[in-house]
Amino acid sequence: MIKINFLKLIICLLTIFWVNTQSLADFNRGAEAYKKGDYSTAFKEFLVSANNDDADAQFNLGYMYEDGLGVSQNYKQAAELYRKAAERGHVEAQSNLAGMYQNGLGVVHDSKQAAKWYMKAAKQGYAVAQYNIGVLHDNGQGVSQDYKQAAMWYQKAAEQGYEQAQYYLGTLHQYGLGFDQDNIKALLYFNLSASNGLEIAIKDQQSIMKKMTIIQILKAKAMAIGYKQRLASSQGLFVKR
């Protein structure tokens, strides 16, 4: 009896291995087709992997349904696929599902559900979700309005180089929300965000400098250089002064 059960176990493991190997092959073919712009083939290959509970494939299909790539645009299908991947811990799917709830695409608009899924992704270190949960705290949507919480999540995303988070962190310092009012720190974050090309940051950068002394402006610039050097060092990059 023990030998029979052992044989069954071996057969089961080999079956799982074959299914996973086949699923990976389908996924890789889908990825290659997607890179070439052959969305129809990519969709078909991802579908096979998604049906075998591959979270990456489920996420990719969701994205294709959301944007109408290789298939008719269908927000409901996108949300369902994002949910399947999100429930398996897929961080981008968690963030995108939150966005669907935030914007009422394929699901009923629900800020609390948006906050729930952004938080799951944010806790995994995903900068986009960290920024968005910061926005929800900033505006009191789906969570209590809490500028300190907003600042904390903006900071986490900013430290990954996320320019929108850097900008909004600057506005909190500028208006004394969650921090003591501080134009130097506000300009620091506007400088960082502006250097990444965010137009509104460039505008506010120029505006706030009119209210500051040369010494304050130079201090903010030096702080921004130091910040970028620390960020680059953590990523193994070089920074131009």
PDB file of N, CA and C in Angstrom, residues 105-194:
ATOM      1  N   LEU A 105     -13.612  51.193 -13.100  1.00  0.00           N
ATOM      2  CA  LEU A 105     -13.476  50.533 -14.401  1.00  0.00           C
ATOM      3  C   LEU A 105     -13.634  49.020 -14.231  1.00  0.00           C
ATOM      4  N   GLY A 106     -14.727  48.471 -14.752  1.00  0.00           N
ATOM      5  CA  GLY A 106     -14.961  47.036 -14.663  1.00  0.00           C
ATOM      6  C   GLY A 106     -15.474  46.571 -13.327  1.00  0.00           C
ATOM      7  N   VAL A 107     -15.475  47.468 -12.364  1.00  0.00           N
ATOM      8  CA  VAL A 107     -15.998  47.210 -11.020  1.00  0.00           C
ATOM      9  C   VAL A 107     -16.700  48.478 -10.555  1.00  0.00           C
ATOM     10  N   VAL A 108     -17.503  48.348  -9.512  1.00  0.00           N
ATOM     11  CA  VAL A 108     -18.145  49.528  -8.934  1.00  0.00           C
ATOM     12  C   VAL A 108     -17.077  50.360  -8.225  1.00  0.00           C
ATOM     13  N   HIS A 109     -17.109  51.668  -8.438  1.00  0.00           N
ATOM     14  CA  HIS A 109     -16.147  52.551  -7.769  1.00  0.00           C
ATOM     15  C   HIS A 109     -16.188  52.321  -6.264  1.00  0.00           C
ATOM     16  N   ASP A 110     -15.022  52.069  -5.664  1.00  0.00           N
ATOM     17  CA  ASP A 110     -14.965  51.777  -4.237  1.00  0.00           C
ATOM     18  C   ASP A 110     -13.589  52.188  -3.713  1.00  0.00           C
ATOM     19  N   SER A 111     -13.525  53.354  -3.067  1.00  0.00           N
ATOM     20  CA  SER A 111     -12.245  53.877  -2.588  1.00  0.00           C
ATOM     21  C   SER A 111     -11.635  53.002  -1.498  1.00  0.00           C
ATOM     22  N   LYS A 112     -12.486  52.351  -0.706  1.00  0.00           N
ATOM     23  CA  LYS A 112     -11.964  51.484   0.357  1.00  0.00           C
ATOM     24  C   LYS A 112     -11.276  50.259  -0.233  1.00  0.00           C
ATOM     25  N   GLN A 113     -11.875  49.687  -1.285  1.00  0.00           N
ATOM     26  CA  GLN A 113     -11.232  48.558  -1.959  1.00  0.00           C
ATOM     27  C   GLN A 113      -9.949  49.011  -2.657  1.00  0.00           C
ATOM     28  N   ALA A 114      -9.982  50.210  -3.210  1.00  0.00           N
ATOM     29  CA  ALA A 114      -8.769  50.751  -3.837  1.00  0.00           C
ATOM     30  C   ALA A 114      -7.656  50.858  -2.802  1.00  0.00           C
ATOM     31  N   ALA A 115      -7.993  51.410  -1.634  1.00  0.00           N
ATOM     32  CA  ALA A 115      -7.002  51.557  -0.570  1.00  0.00           C
ATOM     33  C   ALA A 115      -6.476  50.201  -0.111  1.00  0.00           C
ATOM     34  N   LYS A 116      -7.376  49.240  -0.001  1.00  0.00           N
ATOM     35  CA  LYS A 116      -6.988  47.887   0.435  1.00  0.00           C
ATOM     36  C   LYS A 116      -5.929  47.291  -0.488  1.00  0.00           C
ATOM     37  N   TRP A 117      -6.174  47.364  -1.790  1.00  0.00           N
ATOM     38  CA  TRP A 117      -5.260  46.723  -2.736  1.00  0.00           C
ATOM     39  C   TRP A 117      -3.991  47.537  -2.950  1.00  0.00           C
ATOM     40  N   TYR A 118      -4.099  48.872  -2.918  1.00  0.00           N
ATOM     41  CA  TYR A 118      -2.881  49.682  -2.980  1.00  0.00           C
ATOM     42  C   TYR A 118      -1.985  49.369  -1.786  1.00  0.00           C
ATOM     43  N   MET A 119      -2.598  49.219  -0.608  1.00  0.00           N
ATOM     44  CA  MET A 119      -1.821  48.959   0.597  1.00  0.00           C
ATOM     45  C   MET A 119      -1.079  47.627   0.498  1.00  0.00           C
ATOM     46  N   LYS A 120      -1.744  46.611  -0.040  1.00  0.00           N
ATOM     47  CA  LYS A 120      -1.085  45.312  -0.197  1.00  0.00           C
ATOM     48  C   LYS A 120       0.157  45.437  -1.086  1.00  0.00           C
ATOM     49  N   ALA A 121       0.012  46.172  -2.180  1.00  0.00           N
ATOM     50  CA  ALA A 121       1.144  46.349  -3.095  1.00  0.00           C
ATOM     51  C   ALA A 121       2.205  47.264  -2.489  1.00  0.00           C
ATOM     52  N   ALA A 122       1.754  48.299  -1.780  1.00  0.00           N
ATOM     53  CA  ALA A 122       2.690  49.244  -1.160  1.00  0.00           C
ATOM     54  C   ALA A 122       3.570  48.550  -0.131  1.00  0.00           C
ATOM     55  N   LYS A 123       2.984  47.646   0.625  1.00  0.00           N
ATOM     56  CA  LYS A 123       3.745  46.924   1.649  1.00  0.00           C
ATOM     57  C   LYS A 123       4.773  45.982   1.034  1.00  0.00           C
ATOM     58  N   GLN A 124       4.590  45.660  -0.239  1.00  0.00           N
ATOM     59  CA  GLN A 124       5.582  44.847  -0.953  1.00  0.00           C
ATOM     60  C   GLN A 124       6.672  45.711  -1.589  1.00  0.00           C
ATOM     61  N   GLY A 125       6.573  47.040  -1.361  1.00  0.00           N
ATOM     62  CA  GLY A 125       7.609  47.944  -1.844  1.00  0.00           C
ATOM     63  C   GLY A 125       7.396  48.490  -3.237  1.00  0.00           C
ATOM     64  N   TYR A 126       6.168  48.386  -3.766  1.00  0.00           N
ATOM     65  CA  TYR A 126       5.887  48.846  -5.129  1.00  0.00           C
ATOM     66  C   TYR A 126       5.647  50.352  -5.111  1.00  0.00           C
ATOM     67  N   ALA A 127       6.520  51.111  -5.764  1.00  0.00           N
ATOM     68  CA  ALA A 127       6.506  52.573  -5.678  1.00  0.00           C
ATOM     69  C   ALA A 127       5.201  53.189  -6.164  1.00  0.00           C
ATOM     70  N   VAL A 128       4.643  52.672  -7.248  1.00  0.00           N
ATOM     71  CA  VAL A 128       3.386  53.217  -7.784  1.00  0.00           C
ATOM     72  C   VAL A 128       2.284  53.130  -6.736  1.00  0.00           C
ATOM     73  N   ALA A 129       2.206  51.992  -6.052  1.00  0.00           N
ATOM     74  CA  ALA A 129       1.178  51.803  -5.030  1.00  0.00           C
ATOM     75  C   ALA A 129       1.469  52.654  -3.800  1.00  0.00           C
ATOM     76  N   GLN A 130       2.735  52.791  -3.451  1.00  0.00           N
ATOM     77  CA  GLN A 130       3.095  53.642  -2.315  1.00  0.00           C
ATOM     78  C   GLN A 130       2.665  55.079  -2.574  1.00  0.00           C
ATOM     79  N   TYR A 131       2.910  55.547  -3.777  1.00  0.00           N
ATOM     80  CA  TYR A 131       2.470  56.893  -4.150  1.00  0.00           C
ATOM     81  C   TYR A 131       0.960  57.012  -4.072  1.00  0.00           C
ATOM     82  N   ASN A 132       0.251  56.029  -4.617  1.00  0.00           N
ATOM     83  CA  ASN A 132      -1.211  56.118  -4.663  1.00  0.00           C
ATOM     84  C   ASN A 132      -1.866  55.998  -3.298  1.00  0.00           C
ATOM     85  N   ILE A 133      -1.327  55.172  -2.406  1.00  0.00           N
ATOM     86  CA  ILE A 133      -1.899  55.114  -1.060  1.00  0.00           C
ATOM     87  C   ILE A 133      -1.604  56.426  -0.340  1.00  0.00           C
ATOM     88  N   GLY A 134      -0.482  57.058  -0.696  1.00  0.00           N
ATOM     89  CA  GLY A 134      -0.194  58.390  -0.172  1.00  0.00           C
ATOM     90  C   GLY A 134      -1.231  59.403  -0.621  1.00  0.00           C
ATOM     91  N   VAL A 135      -1.610  59.341  -1.898  1.00  0.00           N
ATOM     92  CA  VAL A 135      -2.633  60.244  -2.440  1.00  0.00           C
ATOM     93  C   VAL A 135      -3.964  60.047  -1.718  1.00  0.00           C
ATOM     94  N   LEU A 136      -4.327  58.783  -1.474  1.00  0.00           N
ATOM     95  CA  LEU A 136      -5.597  58.512  -0.791  1.00  0.00           C
ATOM     96  C   LEU A 136      -5.581  59.079   0.620  1.00  0.00           C
ATOM     97  N   HIS A 137      -4.469  58.945   1.329  1.00  0.00           N
ATOM     98  CA  HIS A 137      -4.362  59.537   2.673  1.00  0.00           C
ATOM     99  C   HIS A 137      -4.358  61.063   2.587  1.00  0.00           C
ATOM    100  N   ASP A 138      -3.715  61.593   1.571  1.00  0.00           N
ATOM    101  CA  ASP A 138      -3.643  63.043   1.364  1.00  0.00           C
ATOM    102  C   ASP A 138      -5.040  63.631   1.197  1.00  0.00           C
ATOM    103  N   ASN A 139      -5.894  62.921   0.456  1.00  0.00           N
ATOM    104  CA  ASN A 139      -7.228  63.425   0.129  1.00  0.00           C
ATOM    105  C   ASN A 139      -8.344  62.836   0.983  1.00  0.00           C
ATOM    106  N   GLY A 140      -8.014  61.872   1.840  1.00  0.00           N
ATOM    107  CA  GLY A 140      -9.046  61.245   2.665  1.00  0.00           C
ATOM    108  C   GLY A 140     -10.021  60.414   1.855  1.00  0.00           C
ATOM    109  N   GLN A 141      -9.516  59.653   0.897  1.00  0.00           N
ATOM    110  CA  GLN A 141     -10.361  58.810   0.044  1.00  0.00           C
ATOM    111  C   GLN A 141     -10.146  57.337   0.392  1.00  0.00           C
ATOM    112  N   GLY A 142     -11.185  56.701   0.935  1.00  0.00           N
ATOM    113  CA  GLY A 142     -11.086  55.287   1.290  1.00  0.00           C
ATOM    114  C   GLY A 142     -10.350  55.025   2.584  1.00  0.00           C
ATOM    115  N   VAL A 143      -9.665  56.042   3.077  1.00  0.00           N
ATOM    116  CA  VAL A 143      -8.958  55.998   4.357  1.00  0.00           C
ATOM    117  C   VAL A 143      -9.129  57.366   5.005  1.00  0.00           C
ATOM    118  N   SER A 144      -8.807  57.457   6.292  1.00  0.00           N
ATOM    119  CA  SER A 144      -8.912  58.757   6.954  1.00  0.00           C
ATOM    120  C   SER A 144      -7.841  59.697   6.408  1.00  0.00           C
ATOM    121  N   GLN A 145      -8.182  60.977   6.312  1.00  0.00           N
ATOM    122  CA  GLN A 145      -7.191  61.949   5.853  1.00  0.00           C
ATOM    123  C   GLN A 145      -6.093  62.055   6.900  1.00  0.00           C
ATOM    124  N   ASP A 146      -4.879  61.822   6.490  1.00  0.00           N
ATOM    125  CA  ASP A 146      -3.759  61.790   7.428  1.00  0.00           C
ATOM    126  C   ASP A 146      -2.499  62.200   6.667  1.00  0.00           C
ATOM    127  N   TYR A 147      -2.108  63.463   6.856  1.00  0.00           N
ATOM    128  CA  TYR A 147      -0.975  63.978   6.091  1.00  0.00           C
ATOM    129  C   TYR A 147       0.344  63.301   6.466  1.00  0.00           C
ATOM    130  N   LYS A 148       0.463  62.868   7.717  1.00  0.00           N
ATOM    131  CA  LYS A 148       1.691  62.175   8.115  1.00  0.00           C
ATOM    132  C   LYS A 148       1.803  60.819   7.423  1.00  0.00           C
ATOM    133  N   GLN A 149       0.664  60.117   7.325  1.00  0.00           N
ATOM    134  CA  GLN A 149       0.667  58.852   6.591  1.00  0.00           C
ATOM    135  C   GLN A 149       0.946  59.093   5.108  1.00  0.00           C
ATOM    136  N   ALA A 150       0.330  60.147   4.570  1.00  0.00           N
ATOM    137  CA  ALA A 150       0.576  60.494   3.165  1.00  0.00           C
ATOM    138  C   ALA A 150       2.065  60.745   2.947  1.00  0.00           C
ATOM    139  N   ALA A 151       2.656  61.524   3.856  1.00  0.00           N
ATOM    140  CA  ALA A 151       4.078  61.850   3.744  1.00  0.00           C
ATOM    141  C   ALA A 151       4.950  60.602   3.822  1.00  0.00           C
ATOM    142  N   MET A 152       4.594  59.686   4.721  1.00  0.00           N
ATOM    143  CA  MET A 152       5.384  58.465   4.878  1.00  0.00           C
ATOM    144  C   MET A 152       5.414  57.651   3.587  1.00  0.00           C
ATOM    145  N   TRP A 153       4.230  57.510   2.960  1.00  0.00           N
ATOM    146  CA  TRP A 153       4.170  56.705   1.733  1.00  0.00           C
ATOM    147  C   TRP A 153       4.783  57.439   0.546  1.00  0.00           C
ATOM    148  N   TYR A 154       4.581  58.769   0.487  1.00  0.00           N
ATOM    149  CA  TYR A 154       5.256  59.542  -0.557  1.00  0.00           C
ATOM    150  C   TYR A 154       6.777  59.375  -0.430  1.00  0.00           C
ATOM    151  N   GLN A 155       7.256  59.414   0.827  1.00  0.00           N
ATOM    152  CA  GLN A 155       8.694  59.304   1.066  1.00  0.00           C
ATOM    153  C   GLN A 155       9.240  57.975   0.551  1.00  0.00           C
ATOM    154  N   LYS A 156       8.521  56.899   0.829  1.00  0.00           N
ATOM    155  CA  LYS A 156       8.961  55.574   0.381  1.00  0.00           C
ATOM    156  C   LYS A 156       9.045  55.502  -1.145  1.00  0.00           C
ATOM    157  N   ALA A 157       8.037  56.072  -1.809  1.00  0.00           N
ATOM    158  CA  ALA A 157       8.048  56.067  -3.273  1.00  0.00           C
ATOM    159  C   ALA A 157       9.115  57.019  -3.815  1.00  0.00           C
ATOM    160  N   ALA A 158       9.273  58.173  -3.151  1.00  0.00           N
ATOM    161  CA  ALA A 158      10.270  59.157  -3.578  1.00  0.00           C
ATOM    162  C   ALA A 158      11.670  58.572  -3.523  1.00  0.00           C
ATOM    163  N   GLU A 159      11.934  57.757  -2.515  1.00  0.00           N
ATOM    164  CA  GLU A 159      13.259  57.155  -2.359  1.00  0.00           C
ATOM    165  C   GLU A 159      13.555  56.120  -3.439  1.00  0.00           C
ATOM    166  N   GLN A 160      12.524  55.749  -4.191  1.00  0.00           N
ATOM    167  CA  GLN A 160      12.729  54.873  -5.347  1.00  0.00           C
ATOM    168  C   GLN A 160      12.782  55.676  -6.650  1.00  0.00           C
ATOM    169  N   GLY A 161      12.807  57.015  -6.508  1.00  0.00           N
ATOM    170  CA  GLY A 161      12.920  57.874  -7.676  1.00  0.00           C
ATOM    171  C   GLY A 161      11.609  58.195  -8.356  1.00  0.00           C
ATOM    172  N   TYR A 162      10.484  57.963  -7.657  1.00  0.00           N
ATOM    173  CA  TYR A 162       9.173  58.188  -8.275  1.00  0.00           C
ATOM    174  C   TYR A 162       8.851  59.679  -8.229  1.00  0.00           C
ATOM    175  N   GLU A 163       8.857  60.327  -9.405  1.00  0.00           N
ATOM    176  CA  GLU A 163       8.819  61.791  -9.457  1.00  0.00           C
ATOM    177  C   GLU A 163       7.535  62.410  -8.927  1.00  0.00           C
ATOM    178  N   GLN A 164       6.379  61.769  -9.155  1.00  0.00           N
ATOM    179  CA  GLN A 164       5.128  62.323  -8.629  1.00  0.00           C
ATOM    180  C   GLN A 164       5.140  62.353  -7.103  1.00  0.00           C
ATOM    181  N   ALA A 165       5.703  61.301  -6.503  1.00  0.00           N
ATOM    182  CA  ALA A 165       5.795  61.253  -5.042  1.00  0.00           C
ATOM    183  C   ALA A 165       6.739  62.340  -4.538  1.00  0.00           C
ATOM    184  N   GLN A 166       7.832  62.553  -5.249  1.00  0.00           N
ATOM    185  CA  GLN A 166       8.760  63.617  -4.873  1.00  0.00           C
ATOM    186  C   GLN A 166       8.061  64.973  -4.918  1.00  0.00           C
ATOM    187  N   TYR A 167       7.267  65.171  -5.958  1.00  0.00           N
ATOM    188  CA  TYR A 167       6.556  66.444  -6.097  1.00  0.00           C
ATOM    189  C   TYR A 167       5.572  66.662  -4.953  1.00  0.00           C
ATOM    190  N   TYR A 168       4.736  65.673  -4.672  1.00  0.00           N
ATOM    191  CA  TYR A 168       3.726  65.853  -3.627  1.00  0.00           C
ATOM    192  C   TYR A 168       4.350  65.944  -2.241  1.00  0.00           C
ATOM    193  N   LEU A 169       5.491  65.303  -2.053  1.00  0.00           N
ATOM    194  CA  LEU A 169       6.219  65.470  -0.801  1.00  0.00           C
ATOM    195  C   LEU A 169       6.661  66.923  -0.664  1.00  0.00           C
ATOM    196  N   GLY A 170       7.058  67.513  -1.784  1.00  0.00           N
ATOM    197  CA  GLY A 170       7.413  68.928  -1.785  1.00  0.00           C
ATOM    198  C   GLY A 170       6.247  69.820  -1.413  1.00  0.00           C
ATOM    199  N   THR A 171       5.055  69.514  -1.931  1.00  0.00           N
ATOM    200  CA  THR A 171       3.886  70.350  -1.615  1.00  0.00           C
ATOM    201  C   THR A 171       3.515  70.252  -0.141  1.00  0.00           C
ATOM    202  N   LEU A 172       3.689  69.066   0.456  1.00  0.00           N
ATOM    203  CA  LEU A 172       3.395  68.938   1.889  1.00  0.00           C
ATOM    204  C   LEU A 172       4.330  69.815   2.707  1.00  0.00           C
ATOM    205  N   HIS A 173       5.606  69.848   2.333  1.00  0.00           N
ATOM    206  CA  HIS A 173       6.557  70.724   3.025  1.00  0.00           C
ATOM    207  C   HIS A 173       6.231  72.194   2.761  1.00  0.00           C
ATOM    208  N   GLN A 174       5.823  72.501   1.541  1.00  0.00           N
ATOM    209  CA  GLN A 174       5.527  73.888   1.182  1.00  0.00           C
ATOM    210  C   GLN A 174       4.378  74.456   2.005  1.00  0.00           C
ATOM    211  N   TYR A 175       3.348  73.647   2.224  1.00  0.00           N
ATOM    212  CA  TYR A 175       2.159  74.134   2.918  1.00  0.00           C
ATOM    213  C   TYR A 175       2.076  73.689   4.376  1.00  0.00           C
ATOM    214  N   GLY A 176       3.112  73.019   4.867  1.00  0.00           N
ATOM    215  CA  GLY A 176       3.120  72.619   6.271  1.00  0.00           C
ATOM    216  C   GLY A 176       2.080  71.576   6.602  1.00  0.00           C
ATOM    217  N   LEU A 177       1.911  70.595   5.741  1.00  0.00           N
ATOM    218  CA  LEU A 177       0.936  69.521   5.953  1.00  0.00           C
ATOM    219  C   LEU A 177       1.683  68.235   6.306  1.00  0.00           C
ATOM    220  N   GLY A 178       1.550  67.816   7.569  1.00  0.00           N
ATOM    221  CA  GLY A 178       2.274  66.636   8.033  1.00  0.00           C
ATOM    222  C   GLY A 178       3.702  66.944   8.447  1.00  0.00           C
ATOM    223  N   PHE A 179       4.158  68.158   8.158  1.00  0.00           N
ATOM    224  CA  PHE A 179       5.489  68.641   8.529  1.00  0.00           C
ATOM    225  C   PHE A 179       5.354  70.095   8.972  1.00  0.00           C
ATOM    226  N   ASP A 180       6.416  70.617   9.601  1.00  0.00           N
ATOM    227  CA  ASP A 180       6.505  72.063   9.763  1.00  0.00           C
ATOM    228  C   ASP A 180       6.761  72.656   8.379  1.00  0.00           C
ATOM    229  N   GLN A 181       6.191  73.834   8.118  1.00  0.00           N
ATOM    230  CA  GLN A 181       6.371  74.465   6.816  1.00  0.00           C
ATOM    231  C   GLN A 181       7.860  74.722   6.575  1.00  0.00           C
ATOM    232  N   ASP A 182       8.347  74.349   5.387  1.00  0.00           N
ATOM    233  CA  ASP A 182       9.782  74.449   5.117  1.00  0.00           C
ATOM    234  C   ASP A 182      10.004  74.581   3.609  1.00  0.00           C
ATOM    235  N   ASN A 183      10.285  75.817   3.169  1.00  0.00           N
ATOM    236  CA  ASN A 183      10.483  76.054   1.738  1.00  0.00           C
ATOM    237  C   ASN A 183      11.741  75.379   1.193  1.00  0.00           C
ATOM    238  N   ILE A 184      12.757  75.244   2.032  1.00  0.00           N
ATOM    239  CA  ILE A 184      13.998  74.614   1.568  1.00  0.00           C
ATOM    240  C   ILE A 184      13.749  73.148   1.220  1.00  0.00           C
ATOM    241  N   LYS A 185      13.054  72.442   2.114  1.00  0.00           N
ATOM    242  CA  LYS A 185      12.750  71.033   1.830  1.00  0.00           C
ATOM    243  C   LYS A 185      11.750  70.909   0.680  1.00  0.00           C
ATOM    244  N   ALA A 186      10.825  71.872   0.606  1.00  0.00           N
ATOM    245  CA  ALA A 186       9.885  71.862  -0.522  1.00  0.00           C
ATOM    246  C   ALA A 186      10.651  71.977  -1.834  1.00  0.00           C
ATOM    247  N   LEU A 187      11.601  72.918  -1.885  1.00  0.00           N
ATOM    248  CA  LEU A 187      12.386  73.102  -3.108  1.00  0.00           C
ATOM    249  C   LEU A 187      13.265  71.882  -3.386  1.00  0.00           C
ATOM    250  N   LEU A 188      13.784  71.272  -2.330  1.00  0.00           N
ATOM    251  CA  LEU A 188      14.562  70.043  -2.501  1.00  0.00           C
ATOM    252  C   LEU A 188      13.774  69.022  -3.324  1.00  0.00           C
ATOM    253  N   TYR A 189      12.532  68.772  -2.915  1.00  0.00           N
ATOM    254  CA  TYR A 189      11.732  67.747  -3.601  1.00  0.00           C
ATOM    255  C   TYR A 189      11.227  68.221  -4.961  1.00  0.00           C
ATOM    256  N   PHE A 190      10.973  69.532  -5.093  1.00  0.00           N
ATOM    257  CA  PHE A 190      10.616  70.055  -6.417  1.00  0.00           C
ATOM    258  C   PHE A 190      11.805  69.896  -7.374  1.00  0.00           C
ATOM    259  N   ASN A 191      13.024  70.149  -6.856  1.00  0.00           N
ATOM    260  CA  ASN A 191      14.225  69.979  -7.680  1.00  0.00           C
ATOM    261  C   ASN A 191      14.363  68.539  -8.166  1.00  0.00           C
ATOM    262  N   LEU A 192      14.154  67.601  -7.243  1.00  0.00           N
ATOM    263  CA  LEU A 192      14.264  66.183  -7.599  1.00  0.00           C
ATOM    264  C   LEU A 192      13.248  65.806  -8.665  1.00  0.00           C
ATOM    265  N   SER A 193      12.010  66.224  -8.432  1.00  0.00           N
ATOM    266  CA  SER A 193      10.939  65.883  -9.360  1.00  0.00           C
ATOM    267  C   SER A 193      11.136  66.571 -10.706  1.00  0.00           C
ATOM    268  N   ALA A 194      11.552  67.831 -10.672  1.00  0.00           N
ATOM    269  CA  ALA A 194      11.786  68.584 -11.909  1.00  0.00           C
ATOM    270  C   ALA A 194      12.910  67.955 -12.726  1.00  0.00           C
TER     271      ALA A 194
END
